[in-house]
Amino acid sequence: VFWCGTVPRYPDSDWKYNELDIKYWGSRQRRMGYEKLCEIKSRRDDLNIFVSDEIIPFEKYTNLISRSKVCIDLPGVGFHTRRLIELLTLERCTLACEKINELNFDLIDERHIHRYRLGYSDIEEKIDYLLSDHCIIENTEKNLSDIQKYLTWDYAATNMFKIIDNRISKLSSLDLL
């Protein structure tokens, strides 16, 4: 099981936007996920978990991803981060948070990606499920070849404006603009 990335260090009491419900703020969710993975690692000797908030050399990073059976995507600034797309592009079995945003292609749960609840209440159960049957991991990784054409810069750029136009049209029809 693999995850590494930046973890914010500020305490909740220091958050400057007190009126916001920061439970859904990406950086706090990332810290909570990191703490949960560290807690699981500390008591589960049966799992080989690499979790780090340190910057690691690129070669080590790619080696760890390629050897990991399950890669975790934790929310960051956004819920569909560069890391998620990176793991999908590398055709790795990925466990990510429940779908918050829509993408410009069909990322099908249990086919291309596996999900945990945003509060991390089931992440350990999901890790165990994926590791319990290597065929689940193999099939997920094979299925990722179906969506590789959607994970390119060209596709993203071509479709970004379509998504923006569709959303503006929806908002305009609600007279919110």
N, CA, C and O atoms as a DFTB+ gen file, in Angstrom:
708 C
 N C O
     1  1       0.868      -1.164       0.000
     2  2       0.000       0.000       0.000
     3  2       0.913       1.225       0.000
     4  3       1.860       1.298       0.782
     5  1       0.623       2.187      -0.883
     6  2       1.512       3.328      -1.065
     7  2       0.752       4.651      -1.013
     8  3      -0.308       4.802      -1.620
     9  1       1.317       5.604      -0.276
    10  2       0.926       7.013      -0.362
    11  2       2.082       7.870       0.123
    12  3       2.719       7.564       1.131
    13  1       2.345       8.945      -0.604
    14  2       3.252       9.984      -0.114
    15  2       2.783      11.309      -0.693
    16  3       2.198      11.359      -1.774
    17  1       3.049      12.371       0.039
    18  2       2.649      13.698      -0.411
    19  2       2.818      14.728       0.685
    20  3       3.310      14.424       1.771
    21  1       2.412      15.933       0.394
    22  2       2.511      17.035       1.335
    23  2       1.355      16.970       2.324
    24  3       0.208      16.741       1.940
    25  1       1.666      17.172       3.595
    26  2       0.647      17.160       4.646
    27  2       0.687      18.504       5.371
    28  3       1.731      18.887       5.900
    29  1      -0.433      19.224       5.401
    30  2      -0.450      20.511       6.111
    31  2      -0.266      20.306       7.605
    32  3      -0.743      19.320       8.165
    33  1       0.423      21.233       8.247
    34  2       0.758      21.097       9.665
    35  2       0.018      22.053      10.585
    36  3       0.241      22.020      11.795
    37  1      -0.853      22.901      10.057
    38  2      -1.518      23.870      10.929
    39  2      -2.615      23.189      11.749
    40  3      -3.288      22.282      11.260
    41  1      -2.791      23.627      12.988
    42  2      -3.907      23.097      13.785
    43  2      -5.220      23.722      13.322
    44  3      -5.237      24.827      12.779
    45  1      -6.315      23.004      13.544
    46  2      -7.626      23.506      13.116
    47  2      -7.918      24.885      13.709
    48  3      -8.559      25.711      13.059
    49  1      -7.457      25.141      14.934
    50  2      -7.751      26.414      15.593
    51  2      -7.070      27.587      14.905
    52  3      -7.471      28.734      15.105
    53  1      -6.049      27.321      14.099
    54  2      -5.343      28.390      13.388
    55  2      -5.956      28.702      12.029
    56  3      -5.499      29.612      11.338
    57  1      -6.977      27.962      11.643
    58  2      -7.558      28.177      10.324
    59  2      -8.202      29.558      10.259
    60  3      -9.020      29.899      11.114
    61  1      -7.845      30.346       9.264
    62  2      -8.280      31.743       9.236
    63  2      -9.720      31.927       8.786
    64  3     -10.306      32.979       9.039
    65  1     -10.304      30.940       8.131
    66  2     -11.688      31.065       7.675
    67  2     -12.597      30.277       8.609
    68  3     -13.096      29.212       8.244
    69  1     -12.806      30.787       9.787
    70  2     -13.567      30.062      10.806
    71  2     -15.011      29.807      10.415
    72  3     -15.631      28.871      10.921
    73  1     -15.564      30.631       9.516
    74  2     -16.955      30.433       9.143
    75  2     -17.139      29.264       8.169
    76  3     -18.268      28.828       7.942
    77  1     -16.064      28.759       7.600
    78  2     -16.161      27.634       6.677
    79  2     -16.164      26.311       7.429
    80  3     -15.510      26.170       8.463
    81  1     -16.896      25.357       6.909
    82  2     -16.836      23.999       7.443
    83  2     -15.633      23.334       6.805
    84  3     -15.731      22.794       5.703
    85  1     -14.500      23.368       7.488
    86  2     -13.278      22.876       6.864
    87  2     -13.199      21.354       6.865
    88  3     -12.188      20.796       6.439
    89  1     -14.236      20.673       7.331
    90  2     -14.265      19.218       7.232
    91  2     -14.092      18.800       5.770
    92  3     -13.523      17.747       5.479
    93  1     -14.584      19.630       4.863
    94  2     -14.505      19.301       3.456
    95  2     -13.384      20.030       2.734
    96  3     -13.252      19.909       1.516
    97  1     -12.599      20.764       3.446
    98  2     -11.477      21.469       2.844
    99  2     -10.376      20.452       2.559
   100  3      -9.973      19.710       3.455
   101  1      -9.890      20.412       1.334
   102  2      -8.980      19.364       0.889
   103  2      -7.752      19.164       1.745
   104  3      -7.366      18.023       2.001
   105  1      -7.122      20.240       2.198
   106  2      -5.886      20.077       2.962
   107  2      -6.142      19.415       4.317
   108  3      -5.314      18.639       4.792
   109  1      -7.270      19.713       4.933
   110  2      -7.593      19.056       6.209
   111  2      -7.915      17.587       5.968
   112  3      -7.510      16.725       6.748
   113  1      -8.636      17.302       4.901
   114  2      -8.933      15.913       4.565
   115  2      -7.644      15.136       4.320
   116  3      -7.528      13.975       4.711
   117  1      -6.682      15.777       3.675
   118  2      -5.408      15.101       3.423
   119  2      -4.713      14.776       4.741
   120  3      -4.216      13.664       4.923
   121  1      -4.676      15.732       5.656
   122  2      -4.029      15.483       6.946
   123  2      -4.729      14.348       7.685
   124  3      -4.069      13.482       8.259
   125  1      -6.055      14.347       7.675
   126  2      -6.810      13.282       8.344
   127  2      -6.526      11.923       7.704
   128  3      -6.399      10.922       8.409
   129  1      -6.425      11.882       6.380
   130  2      -6.118      10.637       5.682
   131  2      -4.719      10.148       5.992
   132  3      -4.501       8.958       6.216
   133  1      -3.777      11.070       6.004
   134  2      -2.395      10.722       6.343
   135  2      -2.332      10.140       7.757
   136  3      -1.691       9.113       7.982
   137  1      -2.994      10.796       8.702
   138  2      -3.000      10.307      10.086
   139  2      -3.652       8.931      10.183
   140  3      -3.195       8.085      10.952
   141  1      -4.706       8.700       9.419
   142  2      -5.383       7.405       9.425
   143  2      -4.471       6.319       8.869
   144  3      -4.394       5.229       9.436
   145  1      -3.780       6.600       7.770
   146  2      -2.856       5.620       7.201
   147  2      -1.709       5.319       8.156
   148  3      -1.296       4.166       8.282
   149  1      -1.190       6.341       8.831
   150  2      -0.124       6.127       9.821
   151  2      -0.624       5.256      10.976
   152  3       0.095       4.384      11.463
   153  1      -1.853       5.502      11.402
   154  2      -2.448       4.717      12.497
   155  2      -2.613       3.257      12.078
   156  3      -2.313       2.354      12.859
   157  1      -3.087       3.017      10.857
   158  2      -3.238       1.643      10.360
   159  2      -1.875       0.968      10.293
   160  3      -1.718      -0.176      10.719
   161  1      -0.886       1.689       9.753
   162  2       0.466       1.134       9.628
   163  2       1.036       0.764      10.992
   164  3       1.714      -0.256      11.120
   165  1       0.771       1.574      12.009
   166  2       1.353       1.348      13.334
   167  2       0.826       0.075      14.011
   168  3       1.511      -0.494      14.860
   169  1      -0.361      -0.370      13.653
   170  2      -0.924      -1.549      14.316
   171  2      -1.099      -2.760      13.413
   172  3      -1.500      -3.826      13.880
   173  1      -0.803      -2.612      12.124
   174  2      -1.000      -3.713      11.186
   175  2       0.339      -4.175      10.609
   176  3       0.748      -3.745       9.530
   177  1       1.007      -5.055      11.349
   178  2       2.276      -5.595      10.866
   179  2       2.096      -6.485       9.640
   180  3       3.051      -6.739       8.906
   181  1       0.869      -6.955       9.423
   182  2       0.606      -7.832       8.286
   183  2       0.533      -7.074       6.962
   184  3       0.540      -7.691       5.896
   185  1       0.464      -5.751       7.018
   186  2       0.406      -4.945       5.800
   187  2       1.741      -4.247       5.567
   188  3       2.365      -3.748       6.503
   189  1       2.163      -4.219       4.336
   190  2       3.363      -3.480       3.954
   191  2       2.897      -2.121       3.444
   192  3       2.535      -1.974       2.276
   193  1       2.910      -1.140       4.323
   194  2       2.412       0.192       3.978
   195  2       3.581       1.165       3.945
   196  3       4.335       1.289       4.911
   197  1       3.719       1.854       2.812
   198  2       4.662       2.962       2.723
   199  2       3.829       4.226       2.746
   200  3       3.036       4.472       1.838
   201  1       4.008       5.017       3.772
   202  2       3.304       6.301       3.876
   203  2       4.329       7.333       4.323
   204  3       5.067       7.111       5.283
   205  1       4.372       8.460       3.626
   206  2       5.390       9.460       3.936
   207  2       4.907      10.855       3.560
   208  3       4.198      11.049       2.573
   209  1       5.314      11.815       4.377
   210  2       5.069      13.212       4.040
   211  2       6.381      13.897       3.641
   212  3       6.461      15.125       3.594
   213  1       7.386      13.104       3.362
   214  2       8.698      13.615       2.939
   215  2       8.787      13.625       1.414
   216  3       8.136      12.824       0.743
   217  1       9.577      14.515       0.884
   218  2       9.863      14.505      -0.545
   219  2      10.851      13.378      -0.790
   220  3      11.904      13.307      -0.155
   221  1      10.502      12.505      -1.711
   222  2      11.403      11.392      -2.016
   223  2      11.893      11.542      -3.456
   224  3      11.204      12.135      -4.287
   225  1      13.073      11.010      -3.751
   226  2      13.607      11.121      -5.113
   227  2      12.663      10.470      -6.129
   228  3      11.996       9.480      -5.830
   229  1      12.621      11.039      -7.320
   230  2      11.719      10.571      -8.368
   231  2      11.877       9.074      -8.645
   232  3      10.879       8.368      -8.797
   233  1      13.110       8.585      -8.712
   234  2      13.345       7.173      -9.004
   235  2      12.745       6.279      -7.921
   236  3      12.154       5.243      -8.225
   237  1      12.897       6.679      -6.663
   238  2      12.331       5.910      -5.565
   239  2      10.804       5.962      -5.622
   240  3      10.130       4.956      -5.403
   241  1      10.272       7.145      -5.919
   242  2       8.831       7.336      -6.016
   243  2       8.229       6.407      -7.079
   244  3       7.270       5.686      -6.804
   245  1       8.789       6.426      -8.279
   246  2       8.250       5.585      -9.351
   247  2       8.453       4.107      -9.052
   248  3       7.608       3.286      -9.408
   249  1       9.551       3.757      -8.410
   250  2       9.792       2.366      -8.029
   251  2       8.756       1.892      -7.008
   252  3       8.226       0.786      -7.121
   253  1       8.471       2.731      -6.017
   254  2       7.477       2.363      -5.005
   255  2       6.084       2.213      -5.615
   256  3       5.351       1.286      -5.271
   257  1       5.725       3.113      -6.506
   258  2       4.421       3.009      -7.173
   259  2       4.346       1.722      -7.975
   260  3       3.345       1.008      -7.913
   261  1       5.389       1.421      -8.724
   262  2       5.355       0.238      -9.589
   263  2       5.305      -1.066      -8.792
   264  3       4.797      -2.070      -9.291
   265  1       5.820      -1.066      -7.576
   266  2       5.819      -2.277      -6.742
   267  2       4.596      -2.387      -5.836
   268  3       4.357      -3.440      -5.246
   269  1       3.829      -1.323      -5.724
   270  2       2.695      -1.320      -4.799
   271  2       1.482      -1.985      -5.420
   272  3       1.162      -1.762      -6.588
   273  1       0.817      -2.800      -4.631
   274  2      -0.414      -3.447      -5.094
   275  2      -1.574      -2.452      -5.092
   276  3      -2.420      -2.484      -5.986
   277  1      -1.619      -1.570      -4.092
   278  2      -2.684      -0.575      -3.976
   279  2      -2.047       0.775      -3.704
   280  3      -1.246       0.918      -2.780
   281  1      -2.408       1.771      -4.516
   282  2      -1.949       3.135      -4.298
   283  2      -3.143       3.950      -3.802
   284  3      -4.254       3.824      -4.316
   285  1      -2.895       4.774      -2.808
   286  2      -3.943       5.579      -2.199
   287  2      -3.881       6.997      -2.777
   288  3      -2.802       7.566      -2.939
   289  1      -5.040       7.548      -3.080
   290  2      -5.128       8.954      -3.460
   291  2      -5.890       9.670      -2.352
   292  3      -7.058       9.370      -2.103
   293  1      -5.238      10.605      -1.695
   294  2      -5.881      11.425      -0.676
   295  2      -6.203      12.782      -1.279
   296  3      -5.426      13.295      -2.085
   297  1      -7.331      13.375      -0.907
   298  2      -7.639      14.708      -1.427
   299  2      -6.536      15.699      -1.054
   300  3      -5.923      15.604       0.009
   301  1      -6.310      16.624      -1.933
   302  2      -5.360      17.705      -1.661
   303  2      -6.110      19.007      -1.784
   304  3      -7.129      19.216      -1.125
   305  1      -5.605      19.878      -2.627
   306  2      -6.295      21.138      -2.856
   307  2      -7.611      20.869      -3.579
   308  3      -8.603      21.563      -3.359
   309  1      -7.610      19.861      -4.437
   310  2      -8.825      19.448      -5.145
   311  2      -9.089      17.990      -4.845
   312  3      -8.258      17.315      -4.238
   313  1     -10.242      17.502      -5.266
   314  2     -10.564      16.108      -4.997
   315  2     -10.111      15.188      -6.117
   316  3      -9.907      13.997      -5.880
   317  1      -9.950      15.697      -7.317
   318  2      -9.382      14.912      -8.410
   319  2      -8.051      15.574      -8.727
   320  3      -7.967      16.461      -9.576
   321  1      -7.029      15.133      -8.040
   322  2      -5.736      15.790      -8.110
   323  2      -4.869      15.208      -9.213
   324  3      -5.208      14.199      -9.832
   325  1      -3.767      15.854      -9.436
   326  2      -2.790      15.361     -10.396
   327  2      -2.347      13.958     -10.023
   328  3      -2.116      13.129     -10.903
   329  1      -2.226      13.679      -8.726
   330  2      -1.783      12.352      -8.280
   331  2      -2.746      11.271      -8.739
   332  3      -2.310      10.207      -9.180
   333  1      -4.041      11.520      -8.646
   334  2      -5.017      10.532      -9.095
   335  2      -4.815      10.216     -10.573
   336  3      -4.752       9.047     -10.953
   337  1      -4.715      11.227     -11.389
   338  2      -4.531      11.019     -12.828
   339  2      -3.206      10.319     -13.090
   340  3      -3.115       9.466     -13.973
   341  1      -2.188      10.674     -12.334
   342  2      -0.885      10.039     -12.468
   343  2      -0.984       8.533     -12.188
   344  3      -0.450       7.725     -12.948
   345  1      -1.658       8.162     -11.111
   346  2      -1.803       6.736     -10.763
   347  2      -2.612       5.987     -11.817
   348  3      -2.297       4.844     -12.149
   349  1      -3.646       6.626     -12.340
   350  2      -4.449       6.000     -13.385
   351  2      -3.640       5.842     -14.668
   352  3      -3.735       4.818     -15.344
   353  1      -2.844       6.861     -15.002
   354  2      -2.005       6.806     -16.191
   355  2      -0.982       5.678     -16.081
   356  3      -0.676       5.008     -17.067
   357  1      -0.464       5.477     -14.885
   358  2       0.515       4.405     -14.655
   359  2      -0.157       3.038     -14.489
   360  3       0.506       2.033     -14.233
   361  1      -1.491       3.020     -14.640
   362  2      -2.284       1.794     -14.579
   363  2      -2.099       1.045     -13.262
   364  3      -1.865      -0.163     -13.231
   365  1      -2.212       1.809     -12.176
   366  2      -2.103       1.236     -10.838
   367  2      -3.484       1.133     -10.203
   368  3      -4.341       1.992     -10.414
   369  1      -3.689       0.090      -9.434
   370  2      -4.939      -0.072      -8.691
   371  2      -4.981       1.034      -7.639
   372  3      -4.131       1.098      -6.750
   373  1      -5.978       1.895      -7.755
   374  2      -6.044       3.093      -6.924
   375  2      -7.282       3.090      -6.045
   376  3      -8.385       2.766      -6.485
   377  1      -7.069       3.458      -4.793
   378  2      -8.144       3.631      -3.821
   379  2      -8.231       5.126      -3.546
   380  3      -7.301       5.720      -3.001
   381  1      -9.356       5.732      -3.928
   382  2      -9.527       7.183      -3.829
   383  2     -10.808       7.497      -3.064
   384  3     -11.644       6.621      -2.845
   385  1     -10.951       8.756      -2.663
   386  2     -12.152       9.146      -1.924
   387  2     -13.391       9.063      -2.810
   388  3     -13.312       9.074      -4.038
   389  1     -14.535       8.979      -2.139
   390  2     -15.795       8.902      -2.875
   391  2     -15.888      10.036      -3.879
   392  3     -15.313      11.107      -3.682
   393  1     -16.609       9.791      -4.944
   394  2     -16.685      10.753      -6.041
   395  2     -17.333      12.052      -5.572
   396  3     -18.468      12.059      -5.096
   397  1     -16.606      13.128      -5.714
   398  2     -17.081      14.455      -5.348
   399  2     -17.370      15.260      -6.621
   400  3     -18.425      15.879      -6.759
   401  1     -16.417      15.233      -7.530
   402  2     -16.529      15.989      -8.774
   403  2     -16.748      15.044      -9.935
   404  3     -16.518      13.839      -9.830
   405  1     -17.195      15.605     -11.038
   406  2     -17.303      14.786     -12.237
   407  2     -16.088      15.028     -13.108
   408  3     -15.526      16.123     -13.132
   409  1     -15.699      13.999     -13.815
   410  2     -14.603      14.112     -14.767
   411  2     -15.192      14.157     -16.164
   412  3     -16.395      13.971     -16.347
   413  1     -14.350      14.400     -17.134
   414  2     -14.821      14.484     -18.512
   415  2     -14.757      13.135     -19.229
   416  3     -14.678      13.083     -20.456
   417  1     -14.789      12.067     -18.474
   418  2     -14.856      10.707     -19.008
   419  2     -15.420       9.819     -17.902
   420  3     -15.495      10.225     -16.742
   421  1     -15.809       8.624     -18.268
   422  2     -16.397       7.713     -17.287
   423  2     -15.314       6.949     -16.536
   424  3     -14.689       6.035     -17.076
   425  1     -15.107       7.331     -15.303
   426  2     -14.216       6.624     -14.397
   427  2     -15.134       5.751     -13.540
   428  3     -15.768       6.236     -12.603
   429  1     -15.197       4.476     -13.866
   430  2     -16.205       3.590     -13.300
   431  2     -15.689       2.925     -12.018
   432  3     -14.651       2.262     -12.004
   433  1     -16.459       3.131     -10.946
   434  2     -16.114       2.516      -9.662
   435  2     -16.128       0.994      -9.790
   436  3     -16.973       0.418     -10.476
   437  1     -15.186       0.371      -9.124
   438  2     -15.002      -1.088      -9.112
   439  2     -14.527      -1.634     -10.456
   440  3     -14.334      -2.843     -10.588
   441  1     -14.337      -0.788     -11.439
   442  2     -13.763      -1.208     -12.724
   443  2     -12.413      -0.527     -12.954
   444  3     -11.414      -1.184     -13.248
   445  1     -12.403       0.805     -12.815
   446  2     -11.175       1.581     -13.011
   447  2     -10.586       2.082     -11.698
   448  3      -9.398       2.394     -11.625
   449  1     -11.405       2.158     -10.681
   450  2     -10.999       2.780      -9.421
   451  2     -11.829       2.186      -8.289
   452  3     -12.933       1.685      -8.502
   453  1     -11.283       2.253      -7.104
   454  2     -12.004       1.811      -5.906
   455  2     -12.096       3.008      -4.970
   456  3     -11.231       3.883      -4.985
   457  1     -13.139       3.045      -4.160
   458  2     -13.434       4.252      -3.374
   459  2     -13.552       3.954      -1.886
   460  3     -13.977       2.874      -1.477
   461  1     -13.163       4.944      -1.091
   462  2     -13.418       4.942       0.352
   463  2     -14.251       6.173       0.674
   464  3     -14.303       7.125      -0.105
   465  1     -14.902       6.143       1.832
   466  2     -15.721       7.287       2.256
   467  2     -14.823       8.443       2.663
   468  3     -13.712       8.243       3.154
   469  1     -15.310       9.629       2.456
   470  2     -14.533      10.837       2.710
   471  2     -14.017      10.927       4.139
   472  3     -12.936      11.477       4.350
   473  1     -14.727      10.420       5.112
   474  2     -14.265      10.477       6.497
   475  2     -13.291       9.374       6.880
   476  3     -12.874       9.298       8.035
   477  1     -12.920       8.516       5.931
   478  2     -11.954       7.420       6.113
   479  2     -12.465       6.289       7.001
   480  3     -11.671       5.465       7.452
   481  1     -13.764       6.229       7.262
   482  2     -14.299       5.197       8.157
   483  2     -14.150       3.792       7.590
   484  3     -14.170       2.822       8.348
   485  1     -14.002       3.661       6.281
   486  2     -13.921       2.330       5.680
   487  2     -12.635       2.094       4.893
   488  3     -12.547       1.112       4.156
   489  1     -11.641       2.960       5.028
   490  2     -10.439       2.822       4.201
   491  2      -9.678       1.528       4.515
   492  3      -9.172       0.876       3.602
   493  1      -9.596       1.157       5.773
   494  2      -8.887      -0.070       6.129
   495  2      -9.620      -1.292       5.573
   496  3      -8.994      -2.222       5.065
   497  1     -10.926      -1.280       5.672
   498  2     -11.744      -2.367       5.123
   499  2     -11.546      -2.471       3.608
   500  3     -11.462      -3.574       3.067
   501  1     -11.473      -1.339       2.931
   502  2     -11.280      -1.327       1.474
   503  2      -9.888      -1.833       1.101
   504  3      -9.738      -2.551       0.112
   505  1      -8.874      -1.469       1.879
   506  2      -7.521      -1.978       1.642
   507  2      -7.531      -3.499       1.775
   508  3      -7.008      -4.202       0.911
   509  1      -8.124      -4.004       2.850
   510  2      -8.195      -5.456       3.070
   511  2      -8.928      -6.155       1.929
   512  3      -8.503      -7.213       1.465
   513  1     -10.037      -5.554       1.479
   514  2     -10.812      -6.131       0.375
   515  2      -9.947      -6.260      -0.875
   516  3      -9.914      -7.318      -1.504
   517  1      -9.250      -5.189      -1.234
   518  2      -8.434      -5.219      -2.444
   519  2      -7.296      -6.224      -2.334
   520  3      -6.990      -6.927      -3.297
   521  1      -6.668      -6.292      -1.162
   522  2      -5.535      -7.200      -0.989
   523  2      -5.964      -8.655      -0.807
   524  3      -5.134      -9.561      -0.888
   525  1      -7.241      -8.881      -0.563
   526  2      -7.723     -10.243      -0.315
   527  2      -7.788     -11.091      -1.582
   528  3      -7.822     -12.319      -1.504
   529  1      -7.806     -10.452      -2.738
   530  2      -7.948     -11.184      -4.001
   531  2      -7.136     -10.471      -5.069
   532  3      -7.522      -9.407      -5.552
   533  1      -6.012     -11.065      -5.430
   534  2      -5.122     -10.423      -6.397
   535  2      -5.809     -10.210      -7.752
   536  3      -5.403      -9.334      -8.515
   537  1      -6.831     -10.992      -8.053
   538  2      -7.551     -10.821      -9.322
   539  2      -8.250      -9.465      -9.396
   540  3      -8.366      -8.887     -10.477
   541  1      -8.711      -8.957      -8.268
   542  2      -9.349      -7.632      -8.255
   543  2      -8.346      -6.581      -8.708
   544  3      -8.661      -5.727      -9.537
   545  1      -7.145      -6.646      -8.163
   546  2      -6.095      -5.692      -8.513
   547  2      -5.698      -5.851      -9.982
   548  3      -5.599      -4.864     -10.710
   549  1      -5.474      -7.087     -10.414
   550  2      -5.078      -7.335     -11.805
   551  2      -6.146      -6.836     -12.780
   552  3      -5.824      -6.189     -13.776
   553  1      -7.412      -7.135     -12.495
   554  2      -8.489      -6.701     -13.383
   555  2      -8.615      -5.183     -13.427
   556  3      -8.840      -4.603     -14.490
   557  1      -8.471      -4.545     -12.275
   558  2      -8.528      -3.076     -12.243
   559  2      -7.420      -2.497     -13.117
   560  3      -7.667      -1.595     -13.918
   561  1      -6.219      -3.004     -12.969
   562  2      -5.088      -2.491     -13.743
   563  2      -5.276      -2.742     -15.235
   564  3      -4.942      -1.881     -16.048
   565  1      -5.805      -3.905     -15.610
   566  2      -6.085      -4.182     -17.030
   567  2      -7.151      -3.232     -17.565
   568  3      -7.036      -2.734     -18.685
   569  1      -8.175      -2.982     -16.776
   570  2      -9.263      -2.111     -17.217
   571  2      -8.817      -0.674     -17.440
   572  3      -9.450       0.061     -18.198
   573  1      -7.743      -0.270     -16.794
   574  2      -7.270       1.110     -16.943
   575  2      -6.759       1.401     -18.350
   576  3      -6.661       2.563     -18.744
   577  1      -6.435       0.361     -19.105
   578  2      -6.017       0.602     -20.491
   579  2      -7.167       1.197     -21.305
   580  3      -6.931       1.892     -22.293
   581  1      -8.423       0.926     -20.891
   582  2      -9.604       1.459     -21.584
   583  2      -9.686       2.985     -21.543
   584  3     -10.265       3.596     -22.441
   585  1      -9.117       3.599     -20.521
   586  2      -9.297       5.048     -20.351
   587  2      -8.024       5.853     -20.598
   588  3      -8.016       7.062     -20.365
   589  1      -6.970       5.232     -21.053
   590  2      -5.704       5.949     -21.245
   591  2      -5.836       7.134     -22.194
   592  3      -5.182       8.156     -21.983
   593  1      -6.663       7.030     -23.233
   594  2      -6.802       8.141     -24.185
   595  2      -7.396       9.386     -23.531
   596  3      -7.233      10.493     -24.044
   597  1      -8.095       9.211     -22.385
   598  2      -8.695      10.345     -21.682
   599  2      -7.734      11.002     -20.694
   600  3      -8.044      12.049     -20.124
   601  1      -6.585      10.397     -20.495
   602  2      -5.646      10.870     -19.480
   603  2      -4.490      11.660     -20.081
   604  3      -3.423      11.766     -19.476
   605  1      -4.702      12.206     -21.254
   606  2      -3.650      12.973     -21.922
   607  2      -3.916      14.471     -21.789
   608  3      -5.041      14.896     -21.530
   609  1      -2.856      15.261     -21.972
   610  2      -2.995      16.712     -21.935
   611  2      -3.905      17.185     -23.061
   612  3      -4.725      18.083     -22.865
   613  1      -3.763      16.579     -24.248
   614  2      -4.583      16.986     -25.395
   615  2      -6.068      16.788     -25.118
   616  3      -6.882      17.666     -25.406
   617  1      -6.417      15.641     -24.563
   618  2      -7.829      15.382     -24.279
   619  2      -8.350      16.358     -23.230
   620  3      -9.450      16.895     -23.365
   621  1      -7.560      16.583     -22.191
   622  2      -7.982      17.500     -21.123
   623  2      -8.217      18.905     -21.678
   624  3      -9.230      19.537     -21.378
   625  1      -7.285      19.381     -22.481
   626  2      -7.414      20.735     -23.033
   627  2      -8.611      20.843     -23.975
   628  3      -9.343      21.832     -23.938
   629  1      -8.810      19.847     -24.804
   630  2      -9.917      19.861     -25.759
   631  2     -11.262      19.871     -25.044
   632  3     -12.199      20.537     -25.484
   633  1     -11.354      19.142     -23.955
   634  2     -12.641      18.982     -23.288
   635  2     -12.892      19.949     -22.135
   636  3     -14.023      20.065     -21.664
   637  1     -11.870      20.633     -21.683
   638  2     -12.032      21.553     -20.563
   639  2     -13.066      22.638     -20.869
   640  3     -13.927      22.929     -20.038
   641  1     -12.982      23.225     -22.042
   642  2     -13.908      24.298     -22.385
   643  2     -15.332      23.789     -22.568
   644  3     -16.285      24.519     -22.295
   645  1     -15.494      22.556     -23.024
   646  2     -16.832      21.965     -23.136
   647  2     -17.479      21.856     -21.757
   648  3     -18.660      22.162     -21.592
   649  1     -16.708      21.425     -20.783
   650  2     -17.226      21.277     -19.414
   651  2     -17.604      22.647     -18.847
   652  3     -18.664      22.800     -18.241
   653  1     -16.737      23.638     -19.045
   654  2     -17.014      24.989     -18.548
   655  2     -18.276      25.542     -19.205
   656  3     -19.140      26.092     -18.521
   657  1     -18.388      25.401     -20.520
   658  2     -19.580      25.882     -21.224
   659  2     -20.843      25.185     -20.720
   660  3     -21.865      25.840     -20.520
   661  1     -20.790      23.885     -20.513
   662  2     -21.964      23.150     -20.006
   663  2     -22.371      23.642     -18.622
   664  3     -23.558      23.807     -18.340
   665  1     -21.400      23.871     -17.773
   666  2     -21.723      24.333     -16.416
   667  2     -22.298      25.747     -16.430
   668  3     -23.234      26.049     -15.690
   669  1     -21.742      26.601     -17.264
   670  2     -22.265      27.971     -17.370
   671  2     -23.689      27.932     -17.916
   672  3     -24.549      28.684     -17.456
   673  1     -23.941      27.077     -18.876
   674  2     -25.299      26.940     -19.432
   675  2     -26.278      26.487     -18.365
   676  3     -27.391      27.005     -18.278
   677  1     -25.868      25.521     -17.553
   678  2     -26.737      25.046     -16.468
   679  2     -27.021      26.161     -15.468
   680  3     -28.160      26.336     -15.035
   681  1     -25.993      26.909     -15.103
   682  2     -26.177      28.015     -14.168
   683  2     -27.053      29.107     -14.771
   684  3     -27.898      29.684     -14.087
   685  1     -26.846      29.384     -16.054
   686  2     -27.650      30.421     -16.722
   687  2     -29.125      30.038     -16.729
   688  3     -29.990      30.901     -16.581
   689  1     -29.409      28.780     -16.896
   690  2     -30.802      28.338     -16.919
   691  2     -31.454      28.459     -15.533
   692  3     -32.680      28.475     -15.423
   693  1     -30.651      28.543     -14.501
   694  2     -31.168      28.713     -13.137
   695  2     -31.242      30.189     -12.738
   696  3     -31.639      30.508     -11.618
   697  1     -30.873      31.065     -13.625
   698  2     -30.846      32.513     -13.367
   699  2     -29.968      32.872     -12.176
   700  3     -30.316      33.750     -11.387
   701  1     -28.843      32.201     -12.047
   702  2     -27.919      32.497     -10.947
   703  2     -26.816      33.461     -11.379
   704  3     -26.099      34.001     -10.537
   705  1     -26.682      33.675     -12.659
   706  2     -25.615      34.569     -13.133
   707  2     -26.114      35.977     -13.307
   708  3     -25.350      36.859     -13.699
